[in-house]
Short mmCIF file of C-alpha atoms and ligand atoms in Angstrom, two decimals:
data_model
loop_
_atom_site.label_atom_id
_atom_site.label_comp_id
_atom_site.label_asym_id
_atom_site.label_seq_id
_atom_site.Cartn_x
_atom_site.Cartn_y
_atom_site.Cartn_z
CA MET T 1 -40.18 66.46 132.43
CA SER T 2 -43.32 68.17 132.91
CA SER T 3 -43.07 71.70 131.33
CA LYS T 4 -45.79 72.65 134.00
CA ARG T 5 -45.18 75.80 136.21
CA LYS T 6 -45.28 74.66 139.84
CA ILE T 7 -47.33 77.19 141.98
CA THR T 8 -48.30 77.20 145.58
CA VAL T 9 -51.95 77.51 146.14
CA ALA T 10 -53.77 78.16 149.30
CA TYR T 11 -57.81 77.81 149.43
CA GLY T 12 -57.75 80.23 152.61
CA ASP T 13 -60.95 80.65 154.72
CA GLY T 14 -64.77 81.62 154.17
CA ILE T 15 -65.44 82.06 150.57
CA GLY T 16 -61.74 81.10 149.77
CA PRO T 17 -62.16 77.67 148.84
CA GLU T 18 -65.22 78.35 146.31
CA ILE T 19 -63.70 80.89 144.85
CA MET T 20 -60.22 79.04 144.13
CA LYS T 21 -62.10 76.13 143.03
CA ALA T 22 -63.67 78.35 140.44
CA THR T 23 -60.54 79.84 139.34
CA ILE T 24 -58.69 76.59 139.32
CA ASN T 25 -61.37 75.10 136.99
CA ILE T 26 -61.04 77.97 134.53
CA LEU T 27 -56.83 77.90 134.78
CA ASP T 28 -57.20 74.38 133.74
CA ALA T 29 -59.93 74.79 131.17
CA ALA T 30 -58.08 77.52 129.31
CA GLY T 31 -54.97 75.32 129.01
CA ALA T 32 -52.66 76.86 132.05
CA GLN T 33 -49.52 75.09 132.31
CA LEU T 34 -49.86 74.83 136.17
CA GLU T 35 -48.91 72.16 138.76
CA TYR T 36 -50.54 73.03 141.97
CA ASN T 37 -48.87 72.96 145.64
CA VAL T 38 -51.55 73.14 148.15
CA VAL T 39 -50.69 74.32 151.22
CA GLU T 40 -52.98 75.35 154.46
CA ILE T 41 -53.03 78.84 155.74
CA GLY T 42 -55.35 81.23 157.72
CA GLU T 43 -57.76 80.63 160.60
CA GLN T 44 -57.05 76.69 161.29
CA VAL T 45 -53.11 77.41 161.26
CA TYR T 46 -53.48 80.51 163.43
CA LEU T 47 -55.68 78.19 166.06
CA LYS T 48 -52.99 75.71 166.26
CA GLY T 49 -50.87 78.45 167.78
CA ILE T 50 -48.71 79.62 165.20
CA SER T 51 -49.15 83.52 165.25
CA SER T 52 -48.18 84.09 161.51
CA GLY T 53 -50.79 81.81 160.21
CA MET T 54 -48.15 79.85 158.03
CA GLU T 55 -46.65 76.59 158.56
CA PRO T 56 -43.06 76.40 158.23
CA SER T 57 -43.84 74.09 154.94
CA THR T 58 -45.52 76.75 153.30
CA PHE T 59 -42.38 78.90 153.56
CA GLU T 60 -40.39 76.08 152.17
CA SER T 61 -42.95 75.90 149.21
CA LEU T 62 -42.92 79.48 148.33
CA ARG T 63 -38.93 79.24 148.47
CA GLU T 64 -39.22 76.45 145.87
CA THR T 65 -42.11 77.81 143.54
CA LYS T 66 -41.70 81.57 144.17
CA VAL T 67 -45.45 82.10 142.88
CA PHE T 68 -48.40 82.10 145.52
CA LEU T 69 -51.83 82.12 144.44
CA LYS T 70 -53.65 82.90 147.83
CA SER T 71 -57.58 83.13 148.76
CA PRO T 72 -58.42 85.64 151.45
CA ILE T 73 -58.29 84.21 154.98
CA THR T 74 -60.04 85.23 158.21
CA THR T 75 -57.67 86.75 160.94
CA PRO T 76 -59.22 85.51 164.23
CA GLN T 77 -60.03 88.46 166.29
CA GLY T 78 -57.53 89.65 168.98
CA GLY T 79 -54.85 87.23 170.43
CA GLY T 80 -51.69 88.59 168.86
CA PHE T 81 -52.16 87.34 165.66
CA LYS T 82 -49.92 88.69 162.69
CA SER T 83 -51.12 89.58 159.70
CA LEU T 84 -50.40 86.75 157.20
CA ASN T 85 -50.13 89.13 154.26
CA VAL T 86 -47.71 91.60 156.05
CA THR T 87 -45.82 88.44 157.17
CA THR T 88 -45.43 87.24 153.57
CA ARG T 89 -44.64 90.58 152.01
CA LYS T 90 -41.94 91.24 154.46
CA SER T 91 -40.46 87.67 154.43
CA PHE T 92 -40.16 87.61 150.99
CA GLY T 93 -39.48 90.96 150.22
CA LEU T 94 -42.95 91.58 147.93
CA TYR T 95 -42.05 95.39 147.99
CA ALA T 96 -44.50 96.01 145.07
CA ASN T 97 -48.21 95.91 145.61
CA VAL T 98 -49.86 96.41 142.16
CA ARG T 99 -53.48 96.96 142.08
CA PRO T 100 -55.41 97.61 138.80
CA CYS T 101 -58.85 99.31 139.09
CA LYS T 102 -60.98 99.54 136.10
CA ALA T 103 -64.43 100.22 135.23
CA PHE T 104 -66.51 97.57 133.50
CA SER T 105 -69.36 99.85 132.26
CA PRO T 106 -72.05 99.66 131.46
CA PHE T 107 -71.98 95.94 132.49
CA VAL T 108 -70.77 96.71 136.08
CA LYS T 109 -72.62 100.08 137.56
CA THR T 110 -70.25 103.12 138.34
CA HIS T 111 -70.13 106.77 137.99
CA PHE T 112 -66.99 106.85 136.10
CA PRO T 113 -67.13 104.39 133.46
CA LYS T 114 -63.53 105.30 131.78
CA THR T 115 -61.47 104.66 134.90
CA ASP T 116 -58.49 102.33 134.28
CA LEU T 117 -55.79 103.06 136.69
CA VAL T 118 -53.23 101.07 138.49
CA ILE T 119 -52.14 102.07 141.98
CA ILE T 120 -48.42 100.83 142.68
CA ARG T 121 -48.08 100.79 146.26
CA GLU T 122 -45.02 100.59 148.37
CA ASN T 123 -45.35 97.51 150.36
CA GLU T 124 -42.61 97.15 152.65
CA GLU T 125 -41.65 100.55 154.60
CA ASP T 126 -43.35 103.60 156.04
CA LEU T 127 -45.51 103.61 159.10
CA TYR T 128 -46.06 99.75 158.26
CA ALA T 129 -42.57 99.00 159.40
CA GLY T 130 -44.32 98.10 162.67
CA ILE T 131 -41.91 100.06 164.91
CA GLU T 132 -44.18 101.62 167.72
CA HIS T 133 -43.30 102.75 171.43
CA ARG T 134 -45.37 104.23 174.31
CA GLN T 135 -42.82 106.83 175.65
CA THR T 136 -44.29 108.60 178.51
CA ASP T 137 -47.60 108.14 180.01
CA GLU T 138 -49.41 110.28 177.40
CA VAL T 139 -47.41 109.81 174.34
CA TYR T 140 -47.20 107.06 171.90
CA GLN T 141 -45.07 107.04 168.71
CA CYS T 142 -44.96 105.16 165.38
CA LEU T 143 -41.66 105.39 163.30
CA LYS T 144 -42.18 106.18 159.68
CA ILE T 145 -39.48 104.69 157.72
CA ILE T 146 -38.61 105.81 154.04
CA SER T 147 -35.39 104.64 152.66
CA GLN T 148 -33.88 105.92 149.46
CA PRO T 149 -33.47 102.41 148.01
CA GLY T 150 -36.93 101.57 149.08
CA SER T 151 -38.26 104.67 147.17
CA GLU T 152 -36.03 104.14 144.12
CA LYS T 153 -37.26 100.51 143.52
CA ILE T 154 -41.15 101.00 143.91
CA ILE T 155 -40.71 104.02 141.53
CA ARG T 156 -38.66 102.28 139.11
CA TYR T 157 -40.77 99.51 139.21
CA ALA T 158 -43.83 101.89 138.30
CA PHE T 159 -42.00 103.41 135.47
CA GLU T 160 -41.07 99.94 134.09
CA TYR T 161 -44.96 99.01 134.66
CA ALA T 162 -45.83 102.00 132.79
CA LYS T 163 -43.63 101.22 129.80
CA LYS T 164 -44.32 97.85 129.69
CA TYR T 165 -48.04 98.19 129.53
CA GLY T 166 -48.07 101.42 127.19
CA ARG T 167 -49.46 103.62 129.89
CA LYS T 168 -48.93 107.43 129.29
CA LYS T 169 -48.38 108.87 132.65
CA VAL T 170 -47.35 108.28 136.09
CA THR T 171 -48.74 110.19 139.17
CA CYS T 172 -46.50 110.29 142.43
CA MET T 173 -48.62 111.06 145.47
CA THR T 174 -46.94 112.19 148.85
CA LYS T 175 -47.46 114.60 151.69
CA ASP T 176 -44.09 116.40 151.47
CA ASN T 177 -45.49 119.92 152.03
CA ILE T 178 -45.59 118.88 155.90
CA MET T 179 -43.04 115.41 155.82
CA LYS T 180 -40.31 117.63 153.96
CA LEU T 181 -37.67 114.79 154.70
CA ALA T 182 -39.08 111.30 154.37
CA ASP T 183 -41.95 112.15 151.91
CA GLY T 184 -39.72 114.74 150.24
CA LEU T 185 -37.23 111.83 149.54
CA PHE T 186 -39.76 109.55 147.71
CA HIS T 187 -40.86 112.97 145.69
CA LYS T 188 -37.48 113.64 144.90
CA THR T 189 -36.50 110.31 143.85
CA PHE T 190 -39.65 110.31 141.68
CA ASP T 191 -38.33 113.47 140.01
CA GLU T 192 -34.53 111.98 139.29
CA ILE T 193 -36.13 108.49 138.15
CA ALA T 194 -38.88 110.29 136.15
CA LYS T 195 -35.83 111.85 134.04
CA GLU T 196 -34.94 108.40 132.58
CA TYR T 197 -38.45 108.05 130.92
CA PRO T 198 -38.76 111.00 128.72
CA ASN T 199 -41.88 109.35 126.98
CA ILE T 200 -44.02 109.03 130.07
CA GLN T 201 -45.68 111.94 131.47
CA THR T 202 -45.36 112.64 135.11
CA ASP T 203 -47.31 114.65 137.67
CA HIS T 204 -47.07 114.95 141.56
CA LYS T 205 -50.24 115.57 143.92
CA ILE T 206 -50.22 115.85 147.55
CA ILE T 207 -51.99 112.95 148.73
CA ASP T 208 -55.04 114.84 150.11
CA ILE T 209 -56.11 116.56 147.13
CA GLY T 210 -54.78 113.35 145.12
CA THR T 211 -57.27 111.06 146.98
CA ALA T 212 -60.19 113.63 146.56
CA LEU T 213 -59.52 113.56 142.83
CA ILE T 214 -59.67 109.97 142.96
CA ALA T 215 -62.99 110.01 144.40
CA ASP T 216 -64.20 112.64 141.94
CA ARG T 217 -62.57 112.14 138.61
CA PRO T 218 -60.63 108.86 138.87
CA GLU T 219 -60.50 108.83 134.88
CA VAL T 220 -57.58 111.26 134.77
CA PHE T 221 -55.37 108.80 136.49
CA ASP T 222 -53.12 106.24 134.89
CA VAL T 223 -50.30 104.79 136.98
CA ILE T 224 -50.11 106.16 140.57
CA VAL T 225 -47.11 105.32 142.59
CA THR T 226 -47.19 106.07 146.43
CA LEU T 227 -46.01 105.10 149.59
CA ASN T 228 -47.44 102.23 151.89
CA LEU T 229 -50.18 104.00 154.00
CA TYR T 230 -51.64 106.36 151.12
CA GLY T 231 -51.31 103.38 148.83
CA ASP T 232 -53.60 101.38 151.04
CA ILE T 233 -56.04 104.23 151.51
CA ILE T 234 -56.46 105.19 148.11
CA SER T 235 -56.61 101.49 146.72
CA ASP T 236 -59.73 100.85 148.35
CA VAL T 237 -60.86 104.46 147.53
CA ALA T 238 -60.40 103.66 143.69
CA ALA T 239 -61.80 100.14 144.07
CA GLN T 240 -64.96 101.37 145.63
CA VAL T 241 -65.67 104.52 143.23
CA THR T 242 -64.97 102.33 140.12
CA GLY T 243 -67.65 99.55 141.50
CA SER T 244 -65.10 96.87 141.31
CA VAL T 245 -64.47 95.86 145.09
CA GLY T 246 -65.51 92.37 144.27
CA LEU T 247 -63.66 92.34 140.89
CA GLY T 248 -60.37 93.47 141.81
CA GLY T 249 -57.22 90.97 141.69
CA SER T 250 -53.88 92.35 143.12
CA ALA T 251 -50.20 91.43 142.95
CA ASN T 252 -47.51 91.57 145.66
CA VAL T 253 -44.31 91.49 143.44
CA GLY T 254 -40.58 90.94 145.02
CA GLU T 255 -37.46 90.09 143.19
CA GLU T 256 -38.01 86.29 143.57
CA VAL T 257 -41.36 85.65 144.91
CA ALA T 258 -44.80 87.03 143.99
CA MET T 259 -48.29 86.77 145.72
CA PHE T 260 -51.41 86.86 143.69
CA GLU T 261 -55.03 87.23 145.31
CA ALA T 262 -58.20 89.04 145.17
CA ILE T 263 -58.65 92.49 146.93
CA HIS T 264 -61.60 91.61 149.05
CA GLY T 265 -61.51 89.67 152.28
CA SER T 266 -63.06 85.90 153.12
CA ALA T 267 -66.71 87.04 153.34
CA PRO T 268 -67.45 84.93 156.31
CA ASP T 269 -71.26 86.16 155.59
CA ILE T 270 -71.54 84.27 152.45
CA ALA T 271 -69.20 81.46 152.93
CA GLY T 272 -70.34 77.94 151.76
CA MET T 273 -73.39 79.38 149.92
CA ASP T 274 -72.20 79.22 146.30
CA ILE T 275 -72.98 82.93 145.77
CA ALA T 276 -69.51 84.67 146.04
CA ASN T 277 -67.92 86.31 142.95
CA PRO T 278 -64.84 84.55 142.07
CA SER T 279 -63.89 87.48 139.50
CA GLY T 280 -61.20 89.14 142.00
CA LEU T 281 -59.13 86.11 142.73
CA LEU T 282 -59.43 85.36 138.67
CA ASN T 283 -58.07 88.44 137.98
CA GLY T 284 -55.43 88.13 140.20
CA ALA T 285 -54.84 84.54 138.73
CA ILE T 286 -54.65 86.65 135.26
CA MET T 287 -51.81 88.85 136.49
CA MET T 288 -50.10 85.67 137.90
CA LEU T 289 -50.13 83.94 134.27
CA VAL T 290 -48.63 87.26 133.02
CA HIS T 291 -45.98 87.02 135.62
CA ILE T 292 -44.87 83.73 134.85
CA GLY T 293 -44.56 84.06 131.20
CA GLN T 294 -48.33 82.26 130.01
CA PRO T 295 -49.59 85.67 128.69
CA GLU T 296 -51.65 84.01 125.88
CA ILE T 297 -53.74 81.99 128.63
CA ALA T 298 -53.87 85.33 130.45
CA GLU T 299 -55.64 86.72 127.58
CA LYS T 300 -57.97 84.16 126.64
CA ILE T 301 -59.22 83.89 130.20
CA SER T 302 -59.37 87.84 130.47
CA ASN T 303 -61.66 88.06 127.07
CA ALA T 304 -63.96 85.12 128.05
CA TRP T 305 -64.33 86.91 131.47
CA MET T 306 -65.41 90.21 129.81
CA LYS T 307 -67.51 88.53 127.32
CA THR T 308 -69.31 86.50 130.46
CA LEU T 309 -69.83 90.23 131.81
CA GLU T 310 -71.01 91.63 128.43
CA ASP T 311 -73.41 88.59 128.26
CA GLY T 312 -75.08 89.77 131.72
CA ILE T 313 -74.26 86.54 133.58
CA HIS T 314 -73.71 88.01 136.72
CA THR T 315 -72.86 86.83 140.50
CA GLY T 316 -75.57 88.52 142.96
CA ASP T 317 -73.13 91.24 144.18
CA ILE T 318 -73.20 93.14 140.58
CA TYR T 319 -76.52 91.47 139.58
CA GLN T 320 -78.75 94.39 138.24
CA GLU T 321 -82.47 94.06 137.31
CA GLY T 322 -82.83 95.25 133.50
CA LEU T 323 -78.92 94.85 132.90
CA SER T 324 -78.29 91.43 133.87
CA SER T 325 -79.40 88.46 132.01
CA LYS T 326 -78.96 85.74 134.60
CA LYS T 327 -78.20 85.55 138.43
CA VAL T 328 -75.51 82.89 138.81
CA GLY T 329 -73.62 81.22 141.50
CA THR T 330 -69.75 80.90 141.92
CA GLN T 331 -69.39 77.69 140.08
CA GLU T 332 -71.82 78.54 137.34
CA PHE T 333 -70.26 81.69 136.77
CA ALA T 334 -66.79 79.69 136.41
CA GLN T 335 -68.86 77.41 133.76
CA ALA T 336 -70.01 80.34 131.87
CA VAL T 337 -66.44 81.93 131.53
CA ILE T 338 -65.02 78.14 130.41
CA GLU T 339 -67.95 78.11 127.95
CA ARG T 340 -66.60 81.38 126.67
CA LEU T 341 -62.89 80.75 126.24
CA GLY T 342 -61.82 81.53 122.72
CA GLN T 343 -64.38 84.35 122.44
CA LEU T 344 -63.54 88.05 122.65
CA PRO T 345 -65.81 90.73 124.41
CA ALA T 346 -67.92 92.71 121.81
CA THR T 347 -68.07 96.00 123.59
CA MET T 348 -65.00 96.08 126.12
CA ILE T 349 -61.47 96.42 124.52
CA PRO T 350 -60.05 92.89 124.36
CA ALA T 351 -56.94 92.09 126.83
CA SER T 352 -53.51 92.40 125.41
CA PHE T 353 -50.38 91.47 127.43
CA ASP T 354 -47.03 91.89 126.30
CA LYS T 355 -45.53 88.52 124.84
CA ASP T 356 -42.04 88.99 125.48
CA GLU T 357 -41.51 90.01 128.71
CA VAL T 358 -42.44 88.96 132.15
CA THR T 359 -42.50 90.60 135.57
CA PRO T 360 -40.64 91.35 137.74
CA MET T 361 -39.64 94.28 136.04
CA ASP T 362 -35.71 95.50 135.55
CA VAL T 363 -35.31 97.58 138.83
CA LYS T 364 -31.78 97.63 138.89
CA LEU T 365 -30.70 100.50 141.59
CA ARG T 366 -28.53 103.38 140.69
CA PRO T 367 -24.83 103.24 142.24
CA ARG T 368 -24.63 105.71 144.84
CA THR T 369 -21.53 107.60 146.71
CA LYS T 370 -21.89 107.63 150.50
CA ALA T 371 -22.43 111.19 151.71
CA LYS T 372 -20.14 112.39 154.48
CA LYS T 373 -22.12 112.56 157.64
CA GLU T 374 -21.41 114.90 160.54
CA LEU T 375 -22.84 115.24 164.02
CA THR T 376 -24.05 118.60 164.74
CA GLY T 377 -26.25 118.31 167.85
CA ILE T 378 -28.84 115.98 169.57
CA ASP T 379 -32.27 115.98 170.65
CA VAL T 380 -32.69 114.56 173.89
CA PHE T 381 -36.58 113.62 174.74
CA ILE T 382 -37.65 114.06 178.02
CA ASP T 383 -40.59 112.66 180.27
CA TRP T 384 -41.82 115.65 182.33
CA ASP T 385 -44.81 116.27 184.17
CA GLN T 386 -44.03 118.72 187.04
CA ASP T 387 -44.40 122.35 187.90
CA GLY T 388 -47.69 122.49 186.18
CA ARG T 389 -45.50 121.78 182.68
CA ASP T 390 -44.01 125.16 182.71
CA PRO T 391 -41.64 125.41 179.79
CA ASN T 392 -39.64 127.92 181.48
CA VAL T 393 -38.87 125.83 184.42
CA ILE T 394 -37.55 122.70 182.31
CA GLY T 395 -35.88 125.28 180.23
CA GLU T 396 -33.89 127.28 182.71
CA ARG T 397 -32.75 123.81 184.49
CA LEU T 398 -31.49 122.31 181.23
CA ARG T 399 -29.54 125.12 180.65
CA GLN T 400 -27.36 124.11 183.37
CA ALA T 401 -26.12 121.33 181.41
CA ASN T 402 -23.00 121.90 179.19
CA ALA T 403 -20.92 119.22 177.70
CA LYS T 404 -17.80 121.00 176.30
CA GLY T 405 -19.95 123.61 174.50
CA LEU T 406 -22.88 121.15 173.78
CA GLN T 407 -25.78 123.14 175.23
CA LEU T 408 -29.65 123.71 175.12
CA HIS T 409 -30.73 125.40 172.05
CA LEU T 410 -34.77 125.08 172.47
CA ILE T 411 -37.20 122.81 173.69
CA THR T 412 -40.52 122.03 171.77
CA ASN T 413 -43.75 120.08 172.57
CA ARG T 414 -45.37 118.15 169.74
CA GLY T 415 -42.81 119.87 167.57
CA VAL T 416 -43.84 123.55 168.49
CA LYS T 417 -41.28 125.65 170.08
CA VAL T 418 -42.28 126.24 173.83
CA PHE T 419 -38.67 127.51 175.10
CA PRO T 420 -37.07 130.00 174.74
CA GLU T 421 -39.97 132.30 174.16
CA GLY T 422 -42.72 130.05 173.45
CA MET T 423 -46.46 131.10 173.18
CA ARG T 424 -48.34 130.68 176.62
CA GLU T 425 -51.26 129.10 174.71
CA THR T 426 -49.31 126.27 173.47
CA PHE T 427 -50.81 123.02 175.13
CA CYS T 428 -47.93 120.94 176.68
CA THR T 429 -48.10 116.99 176.90
CA ASP T 430 -45.56 115.13 179.22
CA HIS T 431 -43.13 114.55 176.22
CA TRP T 432 -40.60 117.38 175.47
CA ARG T 433 -37.78 117.44 172.71
CA CYS T 434 -34.73 119.20 173.94
CA ARG T 435 -32.42 120.16 171.26
CA PHE T 436 -28.58 120.49 172.26
CA LYS T 437 -26.27 122.12 169.58
CA THR T 438 -22.91 123.44 169.85
CA ASP T 439 -22.84 127.38 169.96
CA ASP T 440 -19.96 127.68 167.17
CA GLY T 441 -21.58 124.90 164.98
CA SER T 442 -18.52 122.58 165.57
CA THR T 443 -19.12 118.76 165.22
CA VAL T 444 -20.15 116.50 168.18
CA THR T 445 -18.41 113.59 169.62
CA HIS T 446 -20.28 110.70 171.01
CA SER T 447 -18.25 111.39 174.41
CA GLN T 448 -19.91 114.81 174.53
CA VAL T 449 -23.35 113.00 174.08
CA LEU T 450 -22.54 110.53 176.86
CA ASP T 451 -21.25 113.62 179.02
CA LEU T 452 -24.39 115.59 178.38
CA LEU T 453 -27.02 112.70 179.10
CA GLN T 454 -25.23 112.25 182.43
CA GLN T 455 -25.66 115.87 183.27
CA ILE T 456 -29.24 115.41 182.36
CA GLU T 457 -29.81 112.37 184.55
CA GLY T 458 -27.90 114.64 187.38
CA LEU T 459 -30.40 117.48 187.05
CA GLY T 460 -33.04 115.06 187.62
CA PHE T 461 -34.60 114.43 184.45
CA ASP T 462 -36.09 111.01 182.92
CA PHE T 463 -34.53 110.94 179.44
CA ILE T 464 -36.47 108.41 177.15
CA LYS T 465 -34.93 108.76 173.61
CA THR T 466 -32.27 110.54 171.33
CA GLU T 467 -32.05 111.64 167.99
CA HIS T 468 -28.80 112.58 166.66
CA LEU T 469 -28.74 115.76 164.42
CA TYR T 470 -26.65 114.85 161.28
CA THR T 471 -25.48 116.74 158.28
CA PHE T 472 -24.89 114.72 154.75
CA ASP T 473 -22.36 116.61 152.76
CA GLY T 474 -23.16 119.63 154.73
CA VAL T 475 -26.88 119.25 154.25
CA ARG T 476 -29.32 119.24 157.37
CA GLY T 477 -30.59 115.87 157.98
CA TYR T 478 -32.97 116.72 160.42
CA SER T 479 -36.20 119.01 160.22
CA LEU T 480 -36.38 122.63 162.13
CA ALA T 481 -38.89 122.58 164.99
CA GLN T 482 -42.18 125.11 164.36
CA GLY T 483 -40.87 128.23 165.23
CA GLU T 484 -37.27 127.72 165.27
P1 LIG D 1 -64.73 91.31 153.18
O1 LIG D 1 -64.15 91.82 151.92
O2 LIG D 1 -64.58 89.93 153.32
O3 LIG D 1 -66.17 91.48 153.09
C1 LIG D 1 -66.91 93.01 152.93
C2 LIG D 1 -68.38 92.63 152.43
O4 LIG D 1 -68.23 92.17 150.77
C3 LIG D 1 -69.22 91.59 152.79
O5 LIG D 1 -70.53 91.66 152.90
C4 LIG D 1 -69.05 90.21 151.85
O6 LIG D 1 -70.01 89.59 151.78
C5 LIG D 1 -68.77 91.12 150.56
N1 LIG D 1 -67.64 90.31 149.47
C6 LIG D 1 -66.35 90.11 149.80
N2 LIG D 1 -66.20 89.48 148.70
C7 LIG D 1 -67.28 89.04 147.91
C8 LIG D 1 -67.34 88.37 146.74
N3 LIG D 1 -66.18 87.89 146.15
N4 LIG D 1 -68.61 88.26 146.16
C9 LIG D 1 -69.42 88.89 146.94
N5 LIG D 1 -69.29 89.37 147.80
C10 LIG D 1 -68.25 89.58 148.38
O7 LIG D 1 -64.42 91.98 154.25
P2 LIG D 1 -64.68 91.99 155.55
O8 LIG D 1 -65.93 91.60 156.14
O9 LIG D 1 -64.13 93.33 156.46
O10 LIG D 1 -63.28 90.93 156.20
C11 LIG D 1 -63.91 89.51 156.45
C12 LIG D 1 -62.59 88.61 156.93
O11 LIG D 1 -61.64 88.92 155.80
C13 LIG D 1 -61.62 89.36 158.13
O12 LIG D 1 -61.17 88.20 158.79
C14 LIG D 1 -60.30 89.81 157.46
O13 LIG D 1 -59.41 89.92 158.44
C15 LIG D 1 -60.18 89.40 156.25
N6 LIG D 1 -59.52 89.74 154.90
C16 LIG D 1 -58.56 89.11 154.65
C17 LIG D 1 -57.93 89.55 153.46
C18 LIG D 1 -56.93 88.93 152.83
O14 LIG D 1 -56.64 87.68 153.03
N7 LIG D 1 -56.31 89.31 151.88
C19 LIG D 1 -58.23 91.04 153.04
C20 LIG D 1 -59.08 91.65 153.64
C21 LIG D 1 -59.86 91.07 154.60
#
């Protein structure tokens, strides 16, 4: 029986085939024990009318091999095509996006030569859940979904990653000064999990100043763990400031399946010219080798690759007069790496990967006890565009509704209280959030809610959605309005 590890490989679009060929040549020359199951994804599959960009046979292959080495693809413009990356991440539960950002100074130009950070981005939740609605003529909504197990999984992954790779600090980034419940859950979970890793320093930064610091002082960061959208943005900032956009690889890791790729796209502008830098995909492949338990091969390739950079053998994107010794194409670069297999870099620190463990990390979730949930009120959202949008008119009319004590408490517009006693200057859209509560704080039944909605309809209002106001073990599970 073959001792080779079967992996799924996609050559992708644009420069994809060239950089994959270069990468596989290096993998084979280094003695990686791999068997390739090649699948077709991307543009040609989309154009066949398959909106996910992947044939059913690709899903089957991934289910079998559980490891995907993927070149970038071109997403055709318009036409309802789904992002293949988002489909793969969600279908296979690839919850952790791991993106190392390292400076290779002085061999690749950067203002921050000491940068060596890793961004661990939550990959399945947040605004990327893709739940969007248009609710009124003027107002659109995108739901931000943050779950407790989703947060715990990615945060544990970040700490396990730091432990495994000898990293000293994990920084959490959120915007919990504004999103106190959703981002607050992520931050709170981070603080709880951090206690289990006393040897690792921890830190929290609000995402805005955190991003500014990455742009200005990326060297101060080690591991960063954050939510999906923030992670997407800071990954590109970090890659850009370290000068390594064309060099970075990334891993999307789940409990069973993992996908490895370059961080850049398919670069159609230089496709077929043999000038693309294959380093991003190669660095993704190096992460893959560690993941499947071939860390010695990963080290060998990483060291030969660094030696190639040190020797000034550079593709056009990183070539610099005076620093580089030779400008090479994609395949010649790969050949230079192959010739250096077995050598170590002279200036940069040689690669060293853990030989005992493989990813995915141990991310077992803590047992939890379910909280006692009680319904204490309801927010009814109303589409209303009459009477000059005077909040007092809608407020006084809704005061007539009373479902066994469930009555109007306040009205907000875009989160700001406008009734009772709103500010005359507040701008109002056609989207009104009307909060109903019981005066004595007693719990609310579903039949009270249904009765209330019927009364609201009877008063001539168009209700467009409801949100229930729960407490969990007595703790408020909803935000207060500005001015409440
Ligand atoms: P891009 O990353 O493909 O290209 C941006 C610029 O960087 C171009 O000038 C390109 O020539 C250059 N570049 C990129 N990779 C390079 C390399 N390895 N060597 C040398 N130069 C390189 O971004 P884009 O132009 O915005 O996107 C092109 C296509 O790629 C789009 O269809 C997009 O949807 C897709 N894309 C795919 C992925 C993926 O599959 N993971 C990621 C991002 C973008």
